[in-house]
Amino acid sequence: MTFVILFRNNGKYIIYPMSFVLIIMIIKEYKKCFDKQILIRGIGVIIISLFLAIGSEEFLIFHYNIQNGSIREALSLPFQQTARYIAEYGDEVTDEEKKAIDAILDYDSLAEKYDPRISDPVKNTFRKDSTKEDLINYFKVWLQQFKKHPLTYFKATMNQNYYLLYPCIEDAALYNTTIISGYESTVELLEMNEIQTFKTAREILANWNRTLFFMPVIGMFSSTAFYNIILLFLFIYAIHFKMKKIFLLFVPLIINDLIIVAAPVIHGHVRYAFPIIYSMPIVVAMYLYLSKEKNI
């Protein structure tokens, strides 16, 4: 729990809800047998884990004077929805609405910068000097426009995230070089250098992986959608057959999917779905075990 929060900043959005669920389960278990050790050890482990994570993070922030990230990182989805609304119904936007949006984002460039697959171009127009009042006014407009054209918001969400459920499209990313286009200055700043001796080997490995992605059957295991479809079907069957024990495994994976939907992009960034992909063998094994237990 501690390492998930420390290694990935958004890990806390999975660990915090899971901690709440686990505490409820521990309290229920305690009520069955009134064993204080279950209550003290169970809740104690959770509290200590969270304390270590939060304490370590706060210490590092204070010690190195790390600045808080921009709130724009958490608002990728509504910004993307607004941009699509303007691209499709810009002629319906009132002067008052335009003013409220422009206080948060560069209104005049939103329609042009809108990319259905990724919200970064839109998100990057965020005005750093905007205030909390500006944000409140923006969300009032966001809600009003949602009421007018809810389908537009739905399309903006699905166009960016359908890779999660549609397996018939390539969504693999291969990195066979240190110097990625657009990040040259960062590489130079870090004084990173490629070892040219291994250049040919890297290209051979990348081509081999690319071949595997497109191969029948084997290629499915490189698809984010393949694992999410399995997750969806197992979730439905678990509800149907009342497999309560397995829902503890579903909670963090479903939360992870929701985080992906709210994030800037999933296309070409499969790593965000790794928690789901790597957990699936455990979930399937648990489902088969419970199926056998229930004689299904």
Tab-separated table of C-alpha atoms in Angstrom:
chain	number	residue	atom	x	y	z
A	1	MET	CA	0.000	0.000	0.000
A	2	THR	CA	2.850	2.347	0.907
A	3	PHE	CA	4.814	1.659	-2.273
A	4	VAL	CA	1.781	2.013	-4.559
A	5	ILE	CA	1.215	5.548	-3.255
A	6	LEU	CA	4.915	6.489	-3.369
A	7	PHE	CA	5.656	5.018	-6.807
A	8	ARG	CA	2.545	6.412	-8.506
A	9	ASN	CA	0.963	9.665	-7.354
A	10	ASN	CA	-2.466	8.529	-8.587
A	11	GLY	CA	-2.013	5.276	-6.638
A	12	LYS	CA	-3.663	6.973	-3.667
A	13	TYR	CA	-6.948	7.124	-5.599
A	14	ILE	CA	-6.934	3.315	-5.525
A	15	ILE	CA	-5.442	2.736	-2.078
A	16	TYR	CA	-7.690	5.173	-0.167
A	17	PRO	CA	-11.006	3.623	-1.317
A	18	MET	CA	-9.534	0.128	-0.883
A	19	SER	CA	-8.491	0.995	2.676
A	20	PHE	CA	-12.060	2.070	3.426
A	21	VAL	CA	-13.430	-1.202	2.001
A	22	LEU	CA	-10.886	-3.271	3.949
A	23	ILE	CA	-11.689	-1.505	7.226
A	24	ILE	CA	-15.401	-2.274	6.754
A	25	MET	CA	-14.542	-5.931	6.063
A	26	ILE	CA	-12.310	-6.095	9.165
A	27	ILE	CA	-15.067	-4.606	11.346
A	28	LYS	CA	-17.580	-7.149	9.970
A	29	GLU	CA	-15.121	-9.976	10.687
A	30	TYR	CA	-14.625	-8.634	14.216
A	31	LYS	CA	-18.385	-8.611	14.850
A	32	LYS	CA	-18.580	-12.289	13.905
A	33	CYS	CA	-16.042	-13.506	16.458
A	34	PHE	CA	-15.239	-10.427	18.607
A	35	ASP	CA	-11.520	-11.127	18.264
A	36	LYS	CA	-9.707	-7.899	19.151
A	37	GLN	CA	-6.523	-9.061	17.417
A	38	ILE	CA	-8.346	-9.032	14.062
A	39	LEU	CA	-9.466	-5.450	14.658
A	40	ILE	CA	-6.174	-4.097	16.052
A	41	ARG	CA	-3.829	-5.842	13.606
A	42	GLY	CA	-5.995	-5.335	10.537
A	43	ILE	CA	-6.755	-1.654	11.012
A	44	GLY	CA	-3.267	-1.074	12.458
A	45	VAL	CA	-1.564	-2.371	9.311
A	46	ILE	CA	-3.712	-0.104	7.115
A	47	ILE	CA	-3.136	3.009	9.244
A	48	ILE	CA	0.632	2.417	9.516
A	49	SER	CA	0.909	1.838	5.748
A	50	LEU	CA	-0.929	5.069	4.965
A	51	PHE	CA	1.040	6.969	7.619
A	52	LEU	CA	4.358	5.826	6.106
A	53	ALA	CA	3.265	6.815	2.599
A	54	ILE	CA	1.748	10.189	3.466
A	55	GLY	CA	4.523	10.992	5.965
A	56	SER	CA	7.302	10.161	3.482
A	57	GLU	CA	5.638	12.179	0.749
A	58	GLU	CA	5.071	15.226	2.949
A	59	PHE	CA	8.655	15.087	4.236
A	60	LEU	CA	10.089	15.035	0.702
A	61	ILE	CA	7.792	17.874	-0.402
A	62	PHE	CA	8.848	19.989	2.587
A	63	HIS	CA	12.556	19.083	2.471
A	64	TYR	CA	13.000	19.758	-1.246
A	65	ASN	CA	10.400	22.541	-1.443
A	66	ILE	CA	8.476	20.722	-4.182
A	67	GLN	CA	5.666	22.766	-5.709
A	68	ASN	CA	2.186	21.318	-6.016
A	69	GLY	CA	1.130	20.187	-9.480
A	70	SER	CA	-1.442	22.151	-11.439
A	71	ILE	CA	-5.115	21.319	-10.952
A	72	ARG	CA	-5.358	20.994	-14.739
A	73	GLU	CA	-4.002	17.421	-14.423
A	74	ALA	CA	-7.229	16.370	-12.720
A	75	LEU	CA	-9.485	18.186	-15.191
A	76	SER	CA	-8.445	16.576	-18.472
A	77	LEU	CA	-11.853	15.019	-19.105
A	78	PRO	CA	-14.090	18.096	-18.571
A	79	PHE	CA	-11.630	20.227	-20.594
A	80	GLN	CA	-11.801	17.699	-23.444
A	81	GLN	CA	-15.601	17.711	-23.298
A	82	THR	CA	-15.683	21.507	-23.411
A	83	ALA	CA	-13.348	21.568	-26.415
A	84	ARG	CA	-15.540	19.134	-28.349
A	85	TYR	CA	-18.649	21.137	-27.446
A	86	ILE	CA	-17.041	24.281	-28.867
A	87	ALA	CA	-15.894	22.400	-31.989
A	88	GLU	CA	-19.439	21.138	-32.655
A	89	TYR	CA	-21.649	23.865	-31.200
A	90	GLY	CA	-19.439	26.934	-31.038
A	91	ASP	CA	-22.181	29.035	-32.610
A	92	GLU	CA	-24.439	28.323	-29.615
A	93	VAL	CA	-21.948	29.538	-26.994
A	94	THR	CA	-23.071	32.827	-25.416
A	95	ASP	CA	-20.706	35.697	-24.614
A	96	GLU	CA	-21.120	34.980	-20.906
A	97	GLU	CA	-20.227	31.307	-21.397
A	98	LYS	CA	-17.270	32.212	-23.594
A	99	LYS	CA	-15.961	34.589	-20.929
A	100	ALA	CA	-16.215	31.911	-18.222
A	101	ILE	CA	-14.415	29.313	-20.359
A	102	ASP	CA	-11.759	31.775	-21.517
A	103	ALA	CA	-10.895	32.555	-17.903
A	104	ILE	CA	-9.740	28.931	-17.552
A	105	LEU	CA	-8.738	27.890	-21.093
A	106	ASP	CA	-7.733	29.689	-24.278
A	107	TYR	CA	-11.205	29.690	-25.823
A	108	ASP	CA	-10.164	30.816	-29.320
A	109	SER	CA	-7.807	27.855	-29.832
A	110	LEU	CA	-9.888	25.047	-28.270
A	111	ALA	CA	-11.733	23.942	-31.416
A	112	GLU	CA	-8.498	23.860	-33.402
A	113	LYS	CA	-6.479	22.079	-30.727
A	114	TYR	CA	-9.138	19.458	-29.970
A	115	ASP	CA	-7.781	15.952	-30.647
A	116	PRO	CA	-10.306	13.147	-29.970
A	117	ARG	CA	-7.569	10.763	-28.792
A	118	ILE	CA	-5.724	12.941	-26.280
A	119	SER	CA	-6.611	15.928	-24.108
A	120	ASP	CA	-3.061	17.293	-23.642
A	121	PRO	CA	-3.339	19.939	-26.431
A	122	VAL	CA	-6.497	21.329	-24.825
A	123	LYS	CA	-5.229	20.929	-21.271
A	124	ASN	CA	-2.041	22.839	-22.139
A	125	THR	CA	-4.076	26.007	-22.779
A	126	PHE	CA	-4.980	26.130	-19.076
A	127	ARG	CA	-4.430	29.585	-17.610
A	128	LYS	CA	-2.180	29.299	-14.552
A	129	ASP	CA	-3.371	32.620	-13.164
A	130	SER	CA	-7.022	31.497	-13.012
A	131	THR	CA	-8.721	31.653	-9.610
A	132	LYS	CA	-11.052	29.339	-7.688
A	133	GLU	CA	-13.925	31.660	-8.609
A	134	ASP	CA	-13.017	31.291	-12.289
A	135	LEU	CA	-13.065	27.523	-11.866
A	136	ILE	CA	-16.492	27.610	-10.201
A	137	ASN	CA	-17.881	29.755	-13.028
A	138	TYR	CA	-16.363	27.382	-15.593
A	139	PHE	CA	-18.042	24.349	-14.036
A	140	LYS	CA	-21.376	26.155	-14.002
A	141	VAL	CA	-21.024	26.634	-17.759
A	142	TRP	CA	-19.762	23.055	-18.151
A	143	LEU	CA	-22.905	21.758	-16.453
A	144	GLN	CA	-25.218	24.011	-18.489
A	145	GLN	CA	-23.663	22.858	-21.753
A	146	PHE	CA	-23.882	19.232	-20.633
A	147	LYS	CA	-27.636	19.649	-20.193
A	148	LYS	CA	-27.908	21.049	-23.729
A	149	HIS	CA	-25.814	18.407	-25.520
A	150	PRO	CA	-25.010	15.437	-23.223
A	151	LEU	CA	-24.208	13.226	-26.224
A	152	THR	CA	-21.299	15.496	-27.147
A	153	TYR	CA	-19.751	14.944	-23.716
A	154	PHE	CA	-20.285	11.191	-24.086
A	155	LYS	CA	-18.605	11.197	-27.513
A	156	ALA	CA	-15.641	13.170	-26.195
A	157	THR	CA	-15.210	10.603	-23.417
A	158	MET	CA	-15.599	7.534	-25.633
A	159	ASN	CA	-13.440	8.801	-28.516
A	160	GLN	CA	-10.551	9.133	-26.095
A	161	ASN	CA	-11.138	5.867	-24.222
A	162	TYR	CA	-12.735	3.310	-26.543
A	163	TYR	CA	-9.340	1.567	-26.722
A	164	LEU	CA	-10.236	0.170	-23.298
A	165	LEU	CA	-13.036	-1.978	-24.736
A	166	TYR	CA	-12.433	-2.217	-28.495
A	167	PRO	CA	-9.828	-4.919	-29.274
A	168	CYS	CA	-9.805	-4.467	-33.069
A	169	ILE	CA	-7.383	-1.559	-33.076
A	170	GLU	CA	-3.667	-1.391	-32.392
A	171	ASP	CA	-2.850	0.313	-29.104
A	172	ALA	CA	0.725	-0.769	-28.459
A	173	ALA	CA	3.696	1.454	-27.694
A	174	LEU	CA	7.300	0.571	-28.450
A	175	TYR	CA	10.292	2.507	-27.179
A	176	ASN	CA	13.519	1.513	-28.895
A	177	THR	CA	15.386	4.768	-28.332
A	178	THR	CA	16.350	7.028	-25.440
A	179	ILE	CA	15.807	10.240	-27.377
A	180	ILE	CA	12.086	10.514	-28.051
A	181	SER	CA	10.935	13.225	-30.424
A	182	GLY	CA	9.973	16.353	-28.494
A	183	TYR	CA	12.066	15.507	-25.416
A	184	GLU	CA	15.544	16.216	-26.757
A	185	SER	CA	16.127	19.106	-24.352
A	186	THR	CA	15.260	16.937	-21.353
A	187	VAL	CA	17.631	14.196	-22.503
A	188	GLU	CA	20.381	16.783	-22.940
A	189	LEU	CA	19.709	18.261	-19.491
A	190	LEU	CA	19.999	14.815	-17.872
A	191	GLU	CA	23.189	14.137	-19.867
A	192	MET	CA	21.789	10.884	-21.212
A	193	ASN	CA	23.492	9.152	-24.116
A	194	GLU	CA	22.538	6.192	-26.252
A	195	ILE	CA	24.941	3.291	-26.589
A	196	GLN	CA	25.181	2.968	-30.349
A	197	THR	CA	26.617	-0.553	-30.052
A	198	PHE	CA	23.172	-1.849	-29.127
A	199	LYS	CA	21.228	0.182	-31.688
A	200	THR	CA	20.792	-2.745	-34.113
A	201	ALA	CA	19.812	-5.083	-31.274
A	202	ARG	CA	17.194	-2.601	-30.057
A	203	GLU	CA	15.696	-2.303	-33.539
A	204	ILE	CA	15.571	-6.104	-33.949
A	205	LEU	CA	13.852	-6.464	-30.569
A	206	ALA	CA	11.351	-3.698	-31.360
A	207	ASN	CA	10.504	-5.265	-34.737
A	208	TRP	CA	10.055	-8.649	-33.082
A	209	ASN	CA	7.679	-7.163	-30.511
A	210	ARG	CA	5.801	-5.305	-33.232
A	211	THR	CA	5.350	-8.606	-35.108
A	212	LEU	CA	3.954	-10.268	-31.989
A	213	PHE	CA	1.432	-7.446	-31.564
A	214	PHE	CA	-0.089	-8.207	-34.967
A	215	MET	CA	-0.023	-12.013	-34.785
A	216	PRO	CA	-3.361	-13.871	-34.444
A	217	VAL	CA	-4.220	-15.087	-30.928
A	218	ILE	CA	-0.855	-13.997	-29.440
A	219	GLY	CA	-1.578	-10.396	-30.437
A	220	MET	CA	-4.690	-10.377	-28.244
A	221	PHE	CA	-2.509	-10.557	-25.142
A	222	SER	CA	-1.030	-7.181	-26.089
A	223	SER	CA	-4.476	-5.565	-26.197
A	224	THR	CA	-5.732	-3.560	-23.227
A	225	ALA	CA	-9.298	-4.185	-24.368
A	226	PHE	CA	-8.826	-7.969	-24.223
A	227	TYR	CA	-8.202	-7.843	-20.464
A	228	ASN	CA	-10.939	-5.297	-19.816
A	229	ILE	CA	-13.487	-7.432	-21.669
A	230	ILE	CA	-12.510	-10.413	-19.502
A	231	LEU	CA	-12.845	-8.191	-16.425
A	232	LEU	CA	-16.284	-7.007	-17.536
A	233	PHE	CA	-17.603	-10.510	-18.211
A	234	LEU	CA	-16.230	-11.907	-14.939
A	235	PHE	CA	-17.783	-8.977	-13.083
A	236	ILE	CA	-21.191	-9.684	-14.644
A	237	TYR	CA	-20.941	-13.428	-13.934
A	238	ALA	CA	-19.787	-12.749	-10.364
A	239	ILE	CA	-22.918	-10.642	-9.785
A	240	HIS	CA	-25.111	-13.329	-11.365
A	241	PHE	CA	-23.641	-16.159	-9.272
A	242	LYS	CA	-23.314	-13.974	-6.148
A	243	MET	CA	-19.551	-14.442	-5.711
A	244	LYS	CA	-19.093	-11.829	-2.978
A	245	LYS	CA	-15.494	-12.799	-2.180
A	246	ILE	CA	-14.180	-11.829	-5.608
A	247	PHE	CA	-15.484	-8.258	-5.490
A	248	LEU	CA	-12.492	-7.222	-3.367
A	249	LEU	CA	-10.346	-7.932	-6.444
A	250	PHE	CA	-12.673	-6.016	-8.751
A	251	VAL	CA	-12.706	-2.771	-6.744
A	252	PRO	CA	-9.100	-1.566	-7.426
A	253	LEU	CA	-9.233	-2.652	-11.081
A	254	ILE	CA	-12.485	-0.823	-11.787
A	255	ILE	CA	-11.133	2.259	-9.989
A	256	ASN	CA	-8.006	2.028	-12.166
A	257	ASP	CA	-10.204	2.020	-15.297
A	258	LEU	CA	-12.064	5.095	-14.036
A	259	ILE	CA	-8.726	6.855	-13.454
A	260	ILE	CA	-7.736	6.047	-17.052
A	261	VAL	CA	-11.009	7.509	-18.349
A	262	ALA	CA	-10.363	10.715	-16.395
A	263	ALA	CA	-6.710	10.840	-17.526
A	264	PRO	CA	-5.385	12.673	-20.612
A	265	VAL	CA	-4.797	9.610	-22.822
A	266	ILE	CA	-4.714	5.803	-23.075
A	267	HIS	CA	-3.956	5.406	-26.806
A	268	GLY	CA	-0.281	4.489	-27.122
A	269	HIS	CA	0.149	4.579	-23.337
A	270	VAL	CA	-0.770	1.034	-22.330
A	271	ARG	CA	1.282	1.318	-19.131
A	272	TYR	CA	-1.659	2.986	-17.405
A	273	ALA	CA	-3.563	-0.290	-17.761
A	274	PHE	CA	-0.740	-2.515	-16.474
A	275	PRO	CA	-2.404	-2.946	-13.036
A	276	ILE	CA	-5.392	-4.507	-14.822
A	277	ILE	CA	-3.323	-6.567	-17.271
A	278	TYR	CA	-0.980	-8.032	-14.651
A	279	SER	CA	-3.788	-8.701	-12.144
A	280	MET	CA	-5.980	-10.615	-14.571
A	281	PRO	CA	-4.393	-14.083	-14.000
A	282	ILE	CA	-5.150	-13.707	-10.266
A	283	VAL	CA	-8.725	-12.591	-10.956
A	284	VAL	CA	-9.352	-15.471	-13.371
A	285	ALA	CA	-7.826	-17.960	-10.920
A	286	MET	CA	-10.023	-16.625	-8.110
A	287	TYR	CA	-13.113	-16.851	-10.310
A	288	LEU	CA	-12.332	-20.480	-11.262
A	289	TYR	CA	-11.731	-21.338	-7.608
A	290	LEU	CA	-15.059	-19.836	-6.501
A	291	SER	CA	-16.842	-21.482	-9.460
A	292	LYS	CA	-15.575	-24.838	-8.290
A	293	GLU	CA	-16.569	-24.021	-4.718
A	294	LYS	CA	-20.118	-23.201	-5.856
A	295	ASN	CA	-20.241	-26.149	-8.294
A	296	ILE	CA	-20.985	-23.868	-11.257
